Amino acid sequence: SAVISQKPSRDICQRGTSLTIQCQVDSQVTMMFWYRQQPGQSLTLIATANQGSEATYESGFVIDKFPISRPNLTFSTLTVSNMSPEDSSIYLCSVEPPDRAGELFFGEGSRLTVL
Amino acid sequence: KNQVEQSPQSLIILEGKNCTLQCNYTVSPFSNLRWYKQDTGRGPVSLTIMTFSENTKSNGRYTATLDADTKQSSLHITASQLSDSASYICVVSAKWVKRGSTLGRLYFGRGTQLTVWP
């Protein structure tokens, strides 16, 4: 399996500011996935972060709003830029460990509240 | 349109009772179906993963069933405990070739919020 650590676990932010969420995995993984979970809604994939290349964004999500870094095979960051109350959500990092192909493991999530 | 629908949206049961959660999907081509448990303030944790050929799979007090013909799945919880209070999410994977991953394209249900009362 994989142990995934996310920081911060929660934060309260002001409108117009940006917040960077960190995701650390205890093993090397090819892809890291960033999800958003809005209240009462299903998980939505924001983007797939690949080491050494640009992240791949899903429809409705753009790099200017959600820039992603992937400097190595165990770490990634997601930034929520120019936040508005509509960005209040839980953001989840997830991975598919190489020894558990086909299985998806999630971090604890980062609960973001924008005032 | 690929969709995953879960019912009920929420459920309250007494400790020790059994319950069954439903998942209907229209995802195609089907690869596998997963059930996750998400405690409040935590990330989802996998309970079971079922492929096309599997009808039933158990994980302790959790038993998942899959009917690929009717595109329905259920999660049965036996002798519920207070710690079973959580959101249960059904995730269906569509076969999708993507270099470096065998996950396929995932479709998430909104979850069933289960509350177990003492």
mmCIF file of C-alpha atoms in Angstrom:
data_model
loop_
_atom_site.group_PDB
_atom_site.id
_atom_site.type_symbol
_atom_site.label_atom_id
_atom_site.label_comp_id
_atom_site.label_asym_id
_atom_site.label_seq_id
_atom_site.Cartn_x
_atom_site.Cartn_y
_atom_site.Cartn_z
ATOM 1 C CA SER A 1 0.000 0.000 0.000
ATOM 2 C CA ALA A 2 1.028 3.643 0.233
ATOM 3 C CA VAL A 3 1.129 6.155 3.057
ATOM 4 C CA ILE A 4 0.139 9.583 1.805
ATOM 5 C CA SER A 5 0.612 12.719 3.873
ATOM 6 C CA GLN A 6 -1.111 15.965 3.020
ATOM 7 C CA LYS A 7 -0.491 19.421 4.403
ATOM 8 C CA PRO A 8 -2.319 21.416 5.554
ATOM 9 C CA SER A 9 -5.128 19.224 6.841
ATOM 10 C CA ARG A 10 -7.358 22.274 6.947
ATOM 11 C CA ASP A 11 -7.152 26.008 6.473
ATOM 12 C CA ILE A 12 -9.292 29.099 6.395
ATOM 13 C CA CYS A 13 -8.334 31.609 3.742
ATOM 14 C CA GLN A 14 -9.367 35.012 2.566
ATOM 15 C CA ARG A 15 -10.869 35.634 -0.837
ATOM 16 C CA GLY A 16 -8.286 36.498 -3.467
ATOM 17 C CA THR A 17 -5.382 34.720 -1.808
ATOM 18 C CA SER A 18 -3.680 31.487 -2.879
ATOM 19 C CA LEU A 19 -2.926 28.325 -0.949
ATOM 20 C CA THR A 20 -0.513 25.518 -1.752
ATOM 21 C CA ILE A 21 -1.315 21.973 -0.659
ATOM 22 C CA GLN A 22 1.512 19.484 -0.313
ATOM 23 C CA CYS A 23 1.345 15.751 -0.871
ATOM 24 C CA GLN A 24 4.114 13.372 0.209
ATOM 25 C CA VAL A 25 4.087 9.640 -0.567
ATOM 26 C CA ASP A 26 6.245 7.054 1.164
ATOM 27 C CA SER A 27 7.108 5.302 -2.109
ATOM 28 C CA GLN A 28 7.918 6.301 -5.671
ATOM 29 C CA VAL A 29 4.881 6.527 -7.920
ATOM 30 C CA THR A 30 4.542 7.410 -11.572
ATOM 31 C CA MET A 31 1.343 9.387 -11.331
ATOM 32 C CA MET A 32 -0.229 11.422 -8.580
ATOM 33 C CA PHE A 33 -3.844 12.513 -8.831
ATOM 34 C CA TRP A 34 -5.510 15.565 -7.373
ATOM 35 C CA TYR A 35 -9.240 15.435 -6.599
ATOM 36 C CA ARG A 36 -11.772 17.930 -5.331
ATOM 37 C CA GLN A 37 -14.663 16.894 -3.105
ATOM 38 C CA GLN A 38 -17.274 19.597 -2.738
ATOM 39 C CA PRO A 39 -19.975 19.232 -0.083
ATOM 40 C CA GLY A 40 -22.573 16.682 -1.128
ATOM 41 C CA GLN A 41 -20.835 16.052 -4.430
ATOM 42 C CA SER A 42 -18.822 13.184 -5.832
ATOM 43 C CA LEU A 43 -15.063 13.325 -6.094
ATOM 44 C CA THR A 44 -13.910 15.163 -9.203
ATOM 45 C CA LEU A 45 -10.504 14.678 -10.770
ATOM 46 C CA ILE A 46 -8.699 17.996 -11.169
ATOM 47 C CA ALA A 47 -5.486 16.818 -12.808
ATOM 48 C CA THR A 48 -2.890 14.094 -13.072
ATOM 49 C CA ALA A 49 0.627 15.056 -12.032
ATOM 50 C CA ASN A 50 3.471 13.324 -13.845
ATOM 51 C CA GLN A 51 7.064 13.661 -12.784
ATOM 52 C CA GLY A 52 9.110 15.560 -15.324
ATOM 53 C CA SER A 53 6.245 16.789 -17.442
ATOM 54 C CA GLU A 54 3.283 19.142 -17.366
ATOM 55 C CA ALA A 55 0.244 18.061 -15.412
ATOM 56 C CA THR A 56 -2.761 16.884 -17.377
ATOM 57 C CA TYR A 57 -5.910 18.810 -16.471
ATOM 58 C CA GLU A 58 -9.483 17.585 -16.717
ATOM 59 C CA SER A 59 -12.221 19.507 -18.421
ATOM 60 C CA GLY A 60 -13.219 22.524 -16.372
ATOM 61 C CA PHE A 61 -9.871 22.894 -14.632
ATOM 62 C CA VAL A 62 -7.020 25.096 -15.840
ATOM 63 C CA ILE A 63 -3.390 25.507 -14.928
ATOM 64 C CA ASP A 64 -3.717 29.184 -14.058
ATOM 65 C CA LYS A 65 -6.246 28.390 -11.362
ATOM 66 C CA PHE A 66 -4.724 25.104 -10.141
ATOM 67 C CA PRO A 67 -0.980 25.087 -10.850
ATOM 68 C CA ILE A 68 0.668 21.790 -9.973
ATOM 69 C CA SER A 69 4.268 20.889 -9.316
ATOM 70 C CA ARG A 70 5.799 17.405 -9.390
ATOM 71 C CA PRO A 71 9.503 17.776 -8.650
ATOM 72 C CA ASN A 72 10.143 14.083 -7.912
ATOM 73 C CA LEU A 73 8.451 10.694 -7.711
ATOM 74 C CA THR A 74 7.275 11.071 -4.103
ATOM 75 C CA PHE A 75 6.024 14.664 -3.883
ATOM 76 C CA SER A 76 3.540 17.009 -5.488
ATOM 77 C CA THR A 77 1.857 20.313 -4.735
ATOM 78 C CA LEU A 78 -1.462 21.769 -5.809
ATOM 79 C CA THR A 79 -2.032 25.506 -5.567
ATOM 80 C CA VAL A 80 -5.509 26.975 -5.472
ATOM 81 C CA SER A 81 -5.067 30.470 -6.863
ATOM 82 C CA ASN A 82 -7.084 33.634 -6.399
ATOM 83 C CA MET A 83 -9.538 31.811 -4.186
ATOM 84 C CA SER A 84 -13.241 32.494 -3.947
ATOM 85 C CA PRO A 85 -15.841 30.940 -1.627
ATOM 86 C CA GLU A 86 -16.710 28.509 -4.423
ATOM 87 C CA ASP A 87 -13.264 26.956 -3.939
ATOM 88 C CA SER A 88 -14.224 25.841 -0.434
ATOM 89 C CA SER A 89 -13.813 22.104 -0.653
ATOM 90 C CA ILE A 90 -11.768 19.105 0.363
ATOM 91 C CA TYR A 91 -8.767 18.543 -1.873
ATOM 92 C CA LEU A 92 -7.425 15.004 -2.007
ATOM 93 C CA CYS A 93 -4.154 13.638 -3.267
ATOM 94 C CA SER A 94 -4.150 10.043 -4.474
ATOM 95 C CA VAL A 95 -1.756 7.530 -5.998
ATOM 96 C CA GLU A 96 -1.678 4.123 -7.643
ATOM 97 C CA PRO A 97 1.259 2.322 -5.979
ATOM 98 C CA PRO A 98 3.421 0.245 -8.340
ATOM 99 C CA ASP A 99 2.943 -2.858 -6.185
ATOM 100 C CA ARG A 100 -0.840 -2.435 -6.118
ATOM 101 C CA ALA A 101 -1.641 -1.781 -9.747
ATOM 102 C CA GLY A 102 -5.265 -0.883 -10.320
ATOM 103 C CA GLU A 103 -5.818 0.308 -6.752
ATOM 104 C CA LEU A 104 -6.148 3.932 -5.741
ATOM 105 C CA PHE A 105 -4.992 5.185 -2.356
ATOM 106 C CA PHE A 106 -6.000 8.568 -0.969
ATOM 107 C CA GLY A 107 -4.432 11.025 1.403
ATOM 108 C CA GLU A 108 -6.355 12.380 4.353
ATOM 109 C CA GLY A 109 -7.445 15.432 2.410
ATOM 110 C CA SER A 110 -7.059 19.164 2.894
ATOM 111 C CA ARG A 111 -10.239 20.948 3.926
ATOM 112 C CA LEU A 112 -10.207 24.473 2.582
ATOM 113 C CA THR A 113 -12.651 27.188 3.644
ATOM 114 C CA VAL A 114 -12.606 30.491 1.772
ATOM 115 C CA LEU A 115 -14.245 33.479 3.428
ATOM 116 C CA LYS B 1 -23.419 9.214 -20.446
ATOM 117 C CA ASN B 2 -21.279 7.439 -17.865
ATOM 118 C CA GLN B 3 -22.847 7.821 -14.443
ATOM 119 C CA VAL B 4 -22.837 6.238 -11.018
ATOM 120 C CA GLU B 5 -25.924 6.597 -8.851
ATOM 121 C CA GLN B 6 -26.041 5.583 -5.201
ATOM 122 C CA SER B 7 -28.984 5.061 -2.921
ATOM 123 C CA PRO B 8 -30.068 5.890 -0.386
ATOM 124 C CA GLN B 9 -28.402 9.264 -0.015
ATOM 125 C CA SER B 10 -28.360 8.796 3.740
ATOM 126 C CA LEU B 11 -29.280 6.049 6.153
ATOM 127 C CA ILE B 12 -29.627 5.734 9.915
ATOM 128 C CA ILE B 13 -29.579 2.343 11.587
ATOM 129 C CA LEU B 14 -29.197 1.007 15.098
ATOM 130 C CA GLU B 15 -26.031 -0.660 16.237
ATOM 131 C CA GLY B 16 -26.068 -4.385 15.541
ATOM 132 C CA LYS B 17 -28.465 -4.153 12.618
ATOM 133 C CA ASN B 18 -27.656 -5.000 9.017
ATOM 134 C CA CYS B 19 -27.986 -2.677 6.055
ATOM 135 C CA THR B 20 -27.546 -2.687 2.290
ATOM 136 C CA LEU B 21 -26.338 0.169 0.135
ATOM 137 C CA GLN B 22 -27.044 0.315 -3.581
ATOM 138 C CA CYS B 23 -25.024 1.427 -6.587
ATOM 139 C CA ASN B 24 -26.318 1.593 -10.166
ATOM 140 C CA TYR B 25 -24.056 2.549 -13.012
ATOM 141 C CA THR B 26 -24.090 3.176 -16.727
ATOM 142 C CA VAL B 27 -20.313 3.179 -17.216
ATOM 143 C CA SER B 28 -19.056 1.474 -20.317
ATOM 144 C CA PRO B 29 -16.858 -0.305 -21.165
ATOM 145 C CA PHE B 30 -16.805 -1.670 -17.635
ATOM 146 C CA SER B 31 -13.507 -2.563 -16.022
ATOM 147 C CA ASN B 32 -14.127 -2.870 -12.295
ATOM 148 C CA LEU B 33 -16.179 -1.538 -9.391
ATOM 149 C CA ARG B 34 -14.872 -0.400 -6.031
ATOM 150 C CA TRP B 35 -16.429 0.473 -2.738
ATOM 151 C CA TYR B 36 -14.693 2.996 -0.511
ATOM 152 C CA LYS B 37 -15.373 4.022 3.073
ATOM 153 C CA GLN B 38 -14.728 7.636 3.993
ATOM 154 C CA ASP B 39 -14.783 8.604 7.641
ATOM 155 C CA THR B 40 -15.521 12.230 8.425
ATOM 156 C CA GLY B 41 -12.393 14.315 7.961
ATOM 157 C CA ARG B 42 -10.442 11.443 6.406
ATOM 158 C CA GLY B 43 -9.611 10.244 2.924
ATOM 159 C CA PRO B 44 -11.490 7.355 1.291
ATOM 160 C CA VAL B 45 -10.246 3.854 2.100
ATOM 161 C CA SER B 46 -10.831 0.913 -0.217
ATOM 162 C CA LEU B 47 -13.149 -1.857 1.005
ATOM 163 C CA THR B 48 -13.463 -4.057 -2.080
ATOM 164 C CA ILE B 49 -12.686 -4.092 -5.768
ATOM 165 C CA MET B 50 -14.645 -6.345 -8.127
ATOM 166 C CA THR B 51 -14.068 -7.257 -11.740
ATOM 167 C CA PHE B 52 -16.598 -8.305 -14.335
ATOM 168 C CA SER B 53 -16.403 -11.994 -13.454
ATOM 169 C CA GLU B 54 -16.866 -11.570 -9.701
ATOM 170 C CA ASN B 55 -20.351 -11.735 -8.195
ATOM 171 C CA THR B 56 -19.526 -11.464 -4.521
ATOM 172 C CA LYS B 57 -16.573 -10.333 -2.473
ATOM 173 C CA SER B 58 -16.304 -10.032 1.285
ATOM 174 C CA ASN B 59 -14.087 -8.008 3.573
ATOM 175 C CA GLY B 60 -14.935 -8.840 7.157
ATOM 176 C CA ARG B 61 -18.470 -7.624 7.854
ATOM 177 C CA TYR B 62 -18.661 -5.970 4.438
ATOM 178 C CA THR B 63 -19.965 -7.980 1.477
ATOM 179 C CA ALA B 64 -20.169 -6.480 -1.992
ATOM 180 C CA THR B 65 -22.168 -7.975 -4.845
ATOM 181 C CA LEU B 66 -22.005 -7.192 -8.528
ATOM 182 C CA ASP B 67 -24.515 -7.904 -11.280
ATOM 183 C CA ALA B 68 -22.769 -6.837 -14.460
ATOM 184 C CA ASP B 69 -25.831 -7.636 -16.573
ATOM 185 C CA THR B 70 -28.090 -5.184 -14.746
ATOM 186 C CA LYS B 71 -25.164 -2.898 -13.869
ATOM 187 C CA GLN B 72 -25.938 -2.939 -10.195
ATOM 188 C CA SER B 73 -23.852 -3.422 -7.090
ATOM 189 C CA SER B 74 -24.675 -3.547 -3.430
ATOM 190 C CA LEU B 75 -22.675 -3.293 -0.235
ATOM 191 C CA HIS B 76 -24.080 -5.233 2.680
ATOM 192 C CA ILE B 77 -22.911 -4.443 6.193
ATOM 193 C CA THR B 78 -23.558 -7.074 8.817
ATOM 194 C CA ALA B 79 -23.916 -6.464 12.554
ATOM 195 C CA SER B 80 -23.202 -2.773 12.248
ATOM 196 C CA GLN B 81 -20.919 -1.004 14.680
ATOM 197 C CA LEU B 82 -20.638 2.650 15.658
ATOM 198 C CA SER B 83 -17.382 2.821 13.707
ATOM 199 C CA ASP B 84 -19.277 1.995 10.524
ATOM 200 C CA SER B 85 -20.671 5.536 10.554
ATOM 201 C CA ALA B 86 -19.150 7.017 7.406
ATOM 202 C CA SER B 87 -19.790 7.828 3.774
ATOM 203 C CA TYR B 88 -19.642 4.838 1.434
ATOM 204 C CA ILE B 89 -18.615 5.658 -2.102
ATOM 205 C CA CYS B 90 -19.107 3.494 -5.171
ATOM 206 C CA VAL B 91 -16.505 3.982 -7.912
ATOM 207 C CA VAL B 92 -16.749 2.412 -11.357
ATOM 208 C CA SER B 93 -13.767 2.171 -13.651
ATOM 209 C CA ALA B 94 -14.057 2.294 -17.421
ATOM 210 C CA LYS B 95 -11.439 0.602 -19.538
ATOM 211 C CA TRP B 96 -9.197 3.355 -20.737
ATOM 212 C CA VAL B 97 -5.690 3.023 -22.009
ATOM 213 C CA LYS B 98 -3.381 5.490 -20.316
ATOM 214 C CA ARG B 99 0.343 5.091 -20.318
ATOM 215 C CA GLY B 100 1.747 4.404 -16.878
ATOM 216 C CA SER B 101 -1.549 3.537 -15.172
ATOM 217 C CA THR B 102 -3.951 0.614 -15.055
ATOM 218 C CA LEU B 103 -6.652 2.532 -13.209
ATOM 219 C CA GLY B 104 -8.849 3.332 -16.172
ATOM 220 C CA ARG B 105 -11.159 6.331 -16.088
ATOM 221 C CA LEU B 106 -12.944 6.482 -12.740
ATOM 222 C CA TYR B 107 -16.545 7.540 -12.139
ATOM 223 C CA PHE B 108 -17.535 8.331 -8.569
ATOM 224 C CA GLY B 109 -20.914 8.158 -6.925
ATOM 225 C CA ARG B 110 -21.931 10.833 -4.433
ATOM 226 C CA GLY B 111 -21.857 8.353 -1.604
ATOM 227 C CA THR B 112 -24.306 7.077 0.986
ATOM 228 C CA GLN B 113 -23.946 8.687 4.402
ATOM 229 C CA LEU B 114 -24.446 5.943 6.981
ATOM 230 C CA THR B 115 -25.041 6.778 10.637
ATOM 231 C CA VAL B 116 -25.078 4.028 13.229
ATOM 232 C CA TRP B 117 -26.788 4.887 16.502
ATOM 233 C CA PRO B 118 -26.163 3.094 19.790
#
